[in-house]
Structure formats: C-alpha cells, structure tokens
Amino acid sequence: MNIRAELDTFIHRICSLRSVTLLVAWICMLDITLGAFRDEAAALGVKDTFVVLPFVQTDMYFSKVILLGVLCFYSNAPFMEKGEMYAVLRTGRNRWGKRNIRYICFSSFFLSLCLAFLSSLTIAPAATWSNAWGTVYHTLSVTGSTIGAYISGKTLTAFAPFELLAHIIAIDSLVFACIGMLLYVLGLYLPRIWGYLITIVIAFLPTMEWMPYDIQYISPCSWMYPSQWRYGQDIDYPSLTYIYTALFLLLLLLGWAGQAKISRAAWGNQEET
C-alpha cells in the first residue's frame, strides 16, 4: 500500500464542493436546533457538558440533514471520475477497489468527528469539559422539554458523557460507512440512479415516524439514536453488542460484494459522466 498515494486520494476527494455543502448544511441546522439548549442554559445561569450530539441527532429534521449530507458526500461513488480508469490499470483492480473501501471507512470517521466537533462548537458559550451530566440535561430530561430532541433519563443514567460520545462517534462512523458502501457497491452492480434511490430509501426509513419500528429497524441508520438502544431487559431494542456486530458484518459483506464485482468487471474505457 502506497501511503502517499492513499493520502493524496483522501485529500483530493475530501476537498470538494460536496464537503463544503455538507458542512454548511450541518452548521446551519445545528445553530437552529441547539438555540433552545443555549437559551435553557442562559435561563438557568449554568453551563453543562459539551456532549450534546447524541441527543440532537435524534431530532428527525436534523437527522434528515445529517443523512442528506452523507448521501451528498458519497454521491460520486463508485468513484469512476475521469482518470480513474488509468488508476485501475496502474494499480490493478483489487488494489483500486481496496483503496476505495479504505477511503469510505476513513472518510466516514472524519465526517463523524466533524459532526461531533460542530455540535460541541455550536453550544460552546453554554458548555464545559465536564464528564458529568449537569443541571441543564437533568432539567430537560425531567420536564420533558426538548432541545430539538428528547433527552432520555435512561441514557443519562446508563452512560457518562464521554462514554456516550465515544459510542456515538463510533456508530455514526459505521453507519456513514454503510451508506457510502451501499452507494459504492450498488453503483457497481446497477445504474447509479437506482443505487442512489435504493440507498435513500434505506437511509431514510428511520426518519419516517409513521412507519412501524419493525420496518424502520431494517435500516442500520435506526441504530444512530440512543433512545432506540436497549436499556436493561427491554428486548424490543438492540444492544450495543448487536449494533456493532451487525454494522461490522454488513460492511464486510458490502466490501466482499464490491471486490467480487470489480474482479470480473469489463469496464473498457467507461468513465463517469
């Protein structure tokens, strides 16, 4: 593996208009959604931990913006831009495919870190570095008030802030990677428009609140929300062990399917238009 070439590819693909569009959309939506949190902190005259992402991303409107941003970011999958055919011939099909898979995995982690950072930055005037849930979170969880999303007392009891943030970053990374891999693999097997439409339906199932949870549960995106994790003996929701295992297996399956298609593809001089 040529690390320099991998890094150049990563930077080239990250530094794009798609990335700018995604970040601007996330910043604007976070500012709107978290205004209530800042107002609540000002009214109480206190500051609280900066770990707000696990709760704000359960807001269905903001969740749609998150998913739209990720879909936009990976909209060029399967990365058949002009010049990629030369890269395939130079590096070989299997190496080219593995490079794309690594890019999706690393970039999904980058997107997850950006989302966590932006959410914390948005409430910076009302935030501290404390690893304990303070007055604002407990008040909102008891009163049932929202910051654009419901704060579950079960979540506050089950996790310390930093622990919950680590789980959210990890799960968001895996979910974003699944979205990217779906677009990538379906784009190899089907016309890109069909791959994009199928991925949109799967990604947006959890945001359709009128849909029964059993159907929403089909989508791995439904596991991004702490309110839908298992607490205690409630078997209606998945445990973290189940979530991590299922996401890793799904990524492995998609990676295998992508490599299998690449190994026998006959692209000729095909380029993305």
CSV table of C-alpha atoms in Angstrom, one decimal:
chain,number,residue,atom,x,y,z
A,1,MET,CA,0.0,0.0,0.0
A,2,ASN,CA,1.4,3.4,-1.1
A,3,ILE,CA,0.6,5.6,1.9
A,4,ARG,CA,1.5,8.8,0.0
A,5,ALA,CA,-0.9,7.9,-2.8
A,6,GLU,CA,-3.6,6.9,-0.3
A,7,LEU,CA,-3.2,10.3,1.4
A,8,ASP,CA,-3.3,12.2,-1.8
A,9,THR,CA,-6.5,10.4,-2.9
A,10,PHE,CA,-8.1,11.0,0.5
A,11,ILE,CA,-7.3,14.8,0.4
A,12,HIS,CA,-8.4,15.1,-3.2
A,13,ARG,CA,-11.8,13.6,-2.5
A,14,ILE,CA,-12.4,15.3,0.8
A,15,CYS,CA,-11.6,18.8,-0.5
A,16,SER,CA,-14.6,19.1,-2.7
A,17,LEU,CA,-17.7,21.2,-3.1
A,18,ARG,CA,-19.7,18.2,-1.7
A,19,SER,CA,-17.7,18.6,1.6
A,20,VAL,CA,-18.4,22.3,1.8
A,21,THR,CA,-22.1,21.8,1.1
A,22,LEU,CA,-22.3,19.2,3.8
A,23,LEU,CA,-20.5,21.3,6.4
A,24,VAL,CA,-22.6,24.4,5.7
A,25,ALA,CA,-25.8,22.4,6.0
A,26,TRP,CA,-24.8,20.8,9.3
A,27,ILE,CA,-23.6,24.1,10.8
A,28,CYS,CA,-26.8,26.0,9.9
A,29,MET,CA,-29.1,23.2,11.1
A,30,LEU,CA,-27.1,22.8,14.4
A,31,ASP,CA,-27.3,26.5,15.1
A,32,ILE,CA,-31.1,26.4,14.6
A,33,THR,CA,-31.7,23.2,16.5
A,34,LEU,CA,-29.4,24.0,19.5
A,35,GLY,CA,-30.7,27.5,20.0
A,36,ALA,CA,-33.1,26.1,22.6
A,37,PHE,CA,-30.3,24.5,24.5
A,38,ARG,CA,-28.3,27.7,24.7
A,39,ASP,CA,-31.5,29.6,25.9
A,40,GLU,CA,-32.2,27.0,28.6
A,41,ALA,CA,-28.6,27.2,29.9
A,42,ALA,CA,-28.8,31.0,30.0
A,43,ALA,CA,-32.2,30.9,31.8
A,44,LEU,CA,-30.7,28.5,34.4
A,45,GLY,CA,-27.5,30.5,34.6
A,46,VAL,CA,-25.3,27.4,34.3
A,47,LYS,CA,-23.1,25.6,31.9
A,48,ASP,CA,-23.2,21.9,31.1
A,49,THR,CA,-21.1,19.3,29.3
A,50,PHE,CA,-20.4,19.8,25.6
A,51,VAL,CA,-21.7,16.3,24.7
A,52,VAL,CA,-24.9,17.2,23.0
A,53,LEU,CA,-24.7,15.3,19.7
A,54,PRO,CA,-26.2,12.0,21.0
A,55,PHE,CA,-29.4,13.9,21.7
A,56,VAL,CA,-29.6,16.5,19.0
A,57,GLN,CA,-29.2,13.9,16.2
A,58,THR,CA,-32.4,12.1,17.4
A,59,ASP,CA,-34.3,15.1,16.1
A,60,MET,CA,-35.9,13.8,12.9
A,61,TYR,CA,-35.4,17.0,11.0
A,62,PHE,CA,-31.7,17.3,11.9
A,63,SER,CA,-31.3,13.5,11.3
A,64,LYS,CA,-32.5,14.0,7.7
A,65,VAL,CA,-30.0,16.8,7.2
A,66,ILE,CA,-27.2,14.5,8.5
A,67,LEU,CA,-28.2,11.7,6.2
A,68,LEU,CA,-28.7,14.1,3.2
A,69,GLY,CA,-25.2,15.4,3.8
A,70,VAL,CA,-23.6,12.0,3.9
A,71,LEU,CA,-25.5,11.0,0.7
A,72,CYS,CA,-24.3,14.2,-1.0
A,73,PHE,CA,-20.7,13.5,0.2
A,74,TYR,CA,-20.6,10.0,-1.3
A,75,SER,CA,-22.7,10.9,-4.4
A,76,ASN,CA,-19.8,10.3,-6.7
A,77,ALA,CA,-19.5,6.7,-5.7
A,78,PRO,CA,-18.3,4.3,-7.3
A,79,PHE,CA,-15.7,7.0,-8.0
A,80,MET,CA,-15.5,6.5,-11.7
A,81,GLU,CA,-14.3,10.0,-12.5
A,82,LYS,CA,-12.2,11.0,-15.4
A,83,GLY,CA,-8.8,9.4,-15.0
A,84,GLU,CA,-9.9,6.6,-12.7
A,85,MET,CA,-9.6,4.1,-15.5
A,86,TYR,CA,-5.9,4.9,-15.6
A,87,ALA,CA,-5.7,4.4,-11.8
A,88,VAL,CA,-7.3,1.0,-12.3
A,89,LEU,CA,-4.8,-0.1,-14.9
A,90,ARG,CA,-1.9,1.3,-13.0
A,91,THR,CA,-2.7,-0.2,-9.6
A,92,GLY,CA,-4.8,-3.2,-10.5
A,93,ARG,CA,-8.5,-3.8,-9.9
A,94,ASN,CA,-8.2,-5.4,-6.5
A,95,ARG,CA,-5.9,-2.7,-5.1
A,96,TRP,CA,-8.1,0.0,-6.6
A,97,GLY,CA,-11.2,-1.5,-5.0
A,98,LYS,CA,-9.5,-1.8,-1.6
A,99,ARG,CA,-8.3,1.8,-1.8
A,100,ASN,CA,-11.9,2.9,-2.4
A,101,ILE,CA,-13.1,0.8,0.6
A,102,ARG,CA,-10.4,2.3,2.8
A,103,TYR,CA,-11.3,5.8,1.7
A,104,ILE,CA,-15.0,5.3,2.6
A,105,CYS,CA,-14.1,3.9,6.0
A,106,PHE,CA,-11.6,6.7,6.9
A,107,SER,CA,-13.8,9.5,5.5
A,108,SER,CA,-16.8,8.2,7.4
A,109,PHE,CA,-14.8,8.5,10.6
A,110,PHE,CA,-13.7,12.0,9.6
A,111,LEU,CA,-17.4,13.0,9.0
A,112,SER,CA,-18.4,11.7,12.4
A,113,LEU,CA,-15.6,13.6,14.1
A,114,CYS,CA,-16.7,16.8,12.2
A,115,LEU,CA,-20.3,16.3,13.3
A,116,ALA,CA,-19.3,15.9,17.0
A,117,PHE,CA,-16.9,18.9,16.8
A,118,LEU,CA,-19.5,21.2,15.2
A,119,SER,CA,-22.3,20.2,17.6
A,120,SER,CA,-20.0,21.0,20.6
A,121,LEU,CA,-18.8,24.2,19.0
A,122,THR,CA,-22.4,25.4,18.5
A,123,ILE,CA,-23.1,25.3,22.2
A,124,ALA,CA,-19.6,26.4,23.3
A,125,PRO,CA,-20.9,29.5,25.2
A,126,ALA,CA,-23.0,27.2,27.4
A,127,ALA,CA,-20.7,24.2,27.6
A,128,THR,CA,-17.9,22.9,29.8
A,129,TRP,CA,-15.5,20.0,29.6
A,130,SER,CA,-17.2,18.1,32.4
A,131,ASN,CA,-17.7,14.4,32.2
A,132,ALA,CA,-20.9,14.5,34.2
A,133,TRP,CA,-24.5,15.4,33.2
A,134,GLY,CA,-25.4,18.7,34.8
A,135,THR,CA,-28.4,20.8,35.6
A,136,VAL,CA,-29.4,21.6,32.0
A,137,TYR,CA,-29.6,17.9,30.9
A,138,HIS,CA,-31.3,16.7,34.0
A,139,THR,CA,-33.8,19.5,34.0
A,140,LEU,CA,-34.7,18.8,30.3
A,141,SER,CA,-35.0,15.1,30.9
A,142,VAL,CA,-37.3,15.5,33.9
A,143,THR,CA,-39.5,18.2,32.5
A,144,GLY,CA,-39.7,16.6,29.1
A,145,SER,CA,-38.6,19.8,27.4
A,146,THR,CA,-36.6,19.5,24.3
A,147,ILE,CA,-33.5,20.9,22.7
A,148,GLY,CA,-34.9,19.9,19.3
A,149,ALA,CA,-34.9,16.3,20.6
A,150,TYR,CA,-36.0,14.4,23.6
A,151,ILE,CA,-33.3,13.8,26.3
A,152,SER,CA,-33.8,10.4,27.8
A,153,GLY,CA,-33.2,9.9,31.6
A,154,LYS,CA,-32.3,6.3,30.9
A,155,THR,CA,-29.5,7.4,28.6
A,156,LEU,CA,-28.2,9.9,31.3
A,157,THR,CA,-28.2,7.1,33.8
A,158,ALA,CA,-26.6,4.5,31.6
A,159,PHE,CA,-23.7,6.5,30.2
A,160,ALA,CA,-21.2,9.2,31.3
A,161,PRO,CA,-20.9,12.0,28.7
A,162,PHE,CA,-17.5,11.0,27.2
A,163,GLU,CA,-18.5,7.3,27.1
A,164,LEU,CA,-21.8,8.1,25.2
A,165,LEU,CA,-19.9,10.4,22.8
A,166,ALA,CA,-17.4,7.7,22.0
A,167,HIS,CA,-20.2,5.3,21.2
A,168,ILE,CA,-22.0,7.9,19.0
A,169,ILE,CA,-18.8,8.7,17.1
A,170,ALA,CA,-18.1,5.0,16.5
A,171,ILE,CA,-21.7,4.1,15.5
A,172,ASP,CA,-22.1,7.2,13.3
A,173,SER,CA,-18.8,6.3,11.6
A,174,LEU,CA,-20.0,2.8,10.9
A,175,VAL,CA,-23.4,4.0,9.7
A,176,PHE,CA,-21.9,6.6,7.4
A,177,ALA,CA,-19.5,3.9,6.1
A,178,CYS,CA,-22.5,1.7,5.4
A,179,ILE,CA,-24.2,4.5,3.4
A,180,GLY,CA,-21.0,5.1,1.4
A,181,MET,CA,-20.5,1.4,0.8
A,182,LEU,CA,-24.1,0.9,-0.3
A,183,LEU,CA,-23.8,3.7,-2.9
A,184,TYR,CA,-20.4,2.3,-4.0
A,185,VAL,CA,-21.5,-1.3,-4.3
A,186,LEU,CA,-24.9,-0.7,-5.8
A,187,GLY,CA,-23.2,1.7,-8.2
A,188,LEU,CA,-21.0,-1.2,-9.4
A,189,TYR,CA,-24.0,-3.5,-10.0
A,190,LEU,CA,-26.7,-1.1,-11.0
A,191,PRO,CA,-27.2,2.2,-12.9
A,192,ARG,CA,-26.1,4.9,-10.4
A,193,ILE,CA,-29.6,6.4,-10.2
A,194,TRP,CA,-31.1,3.2,-9.0
A,195,GLY,CA,-28.3,2.6,-6.4
A,196,TYR,CA,-28.8,6.2,-5.2
A,197,LEU,CA,-32.6,5.7,-4.9
A,198,ILE,CA,-32.3,2.4,-3.0
A,199,THR,CA,-29.8,3.9,-0.6
A,200,ILE,CA,-32.0,6.9,0.0
A,201,VAL,CA,-35.0,4.7,0.9
A,202,ILE,CA,-32.8,2.5,3.3
A,203,ALA,CA,-31.2,5.6,4.9
A,204,PHE,CA,-34.5,7.5,5.5
A,205,LEU,CA,-36.6,4.6,6.8
A,206,PRO,CA,-35.9,5.6,10.5
A,207,THR,CA,-37.0,9.2,9.9
A,208,MET,CA,-40.4,8.1,8.8
A,209,GLU,CA,-42.1,8.4,12.2
A,210,TRP,CA,-45.4,7.0,10.8
A,211,MET,CA,-43.6,3.8,9.8
A,212,PRO,CA,-43.8,0.9,12.3
A,213,TYR,CA,-40.5,0.4,14.2
A,214,ASP,CA,-40.2,-3.2,12.9
A,215,ILE,CA,-39.8,-1.7,9.4
A,216,GLN,CA,-37.6,1.2,10.5
A,217,TYR,CA,-35.3,-1.4,12.2
A,218,ILE,CA,-34.4,-2.8,8.8
A,219,SER,CA,-32.2,0.3,8.2
A,220,PRO,CA,-28.8,0.4,10.1
A,221,CYS,CA,-29.4,4.2,10.3
A,222,SER,CA,-32.0,3.4,13.0
A,223,TRP,CA,-29.2,2.5,15.4
A,224,MET,CA,-27.8,6.0,15.5
A,225,TYR,CA,-30.3,7.1,18.1
A,226,PRO,CA,-29.6,6.4,21.8
A,227,SER,CA,-33.3,6.5,22.5
A,228,GLN,CA,-33.6,3.3,20.5
A,229,TRP,CA,-30.8,1.3,22.2
A,230,ARG,CA,-31.5,-1.4,24.7
A,231,TYR,CA,-31.6,-0.4,28.4
A,232,GLY,CA,-32.0,-3.2,31.0
A,233,GLN,CA,-34.1,-6.1,29.8
A,234,ASP,CA,-36.0,-4.3,27.1
A,235,ILE,CA,-35.6,-6.7,24.2
A,236,ASP,CA,-37.6,-4.5,21.8
A,237,TYR,CA,-34.4,-2.6,21.0
A,238,PRO,CA,-30.9,-3.7,20.0
A,239,SER,CA,-28.0,-3.9,22.4
A,240,LEU,CA,-24.7,-2.1,21.6
A,241,THR,CA,-23.1,-5.5,21.1
A,242,TYR,CA,-25.7,-6.4,18.5
A,243,ILE,CA,-25.4,-2.9,16.8
A,244,TYR,CA,-21.6,-3.1,16.5
A,245,THR,CA,-21.6,-6.7,15.3
A,246,ALA,CA,-24.3,-6.1,12.7
A,247,LEU,CA,-22.6,-3.0,11.3
A,248,PHE,CA,-19.2,-4.7,11.0
A,249,LEU,CA,-20.8,-7.7,9.3
A,250,LEU,CA,-22.7,-5.5,6.9
A,251,LEU,CA,-19.5,-3.6,6.0
A,252,LEU,CA,-17.7,-6.9,5.4
A,253,LEU,CA,-20.5,-8.2,3.2
A,254,LEU,CA,-20.6,-5.0,1.2
A,255,GLY,CA,-16.8,-5.0,0.8
A,256,TRP,CA,-16.8,-8.6,-0.4
A,257,ALA,CA,-19.6,-7.8,-2.9
A,258,GLY,CA,-17.7,-4.8,-4.2
A,259,GLN,CA,-14.5,-6.7,-4.7
A,260,ALA,CA,-16.3,-9.6,-6.3
A,261,LYS,CA,-17.8,-7.3,-8.9
A,262,ILE,CA,-14.5,-5.4,-9.5
A,263,SER,CA,-12.6,-8.6,-10.1
A,264,ARG,CA,-14.8,-9.7,-13.0
A,265,ALA,CA,-15.9,-6.3,-14.4
A,266,ALA,CA,-15.2,-5.4,-18.0
A,267,TRP,CA,-15.2,-1.6,-18.0
A,268,GLY,CA,-13.2,-0.9,-21.1
A,269,ASN,CA,-12.9,2.8,-21.4
A,270,GLN,CA,-16.0,3.6,-19.4
A,271,GLU,CA,-15.9,6.8,-17.4
A,272,GLU,CA,-18.4,8.5,-15.2
A,273,THR,CA,-20.5,11.2,-16.8
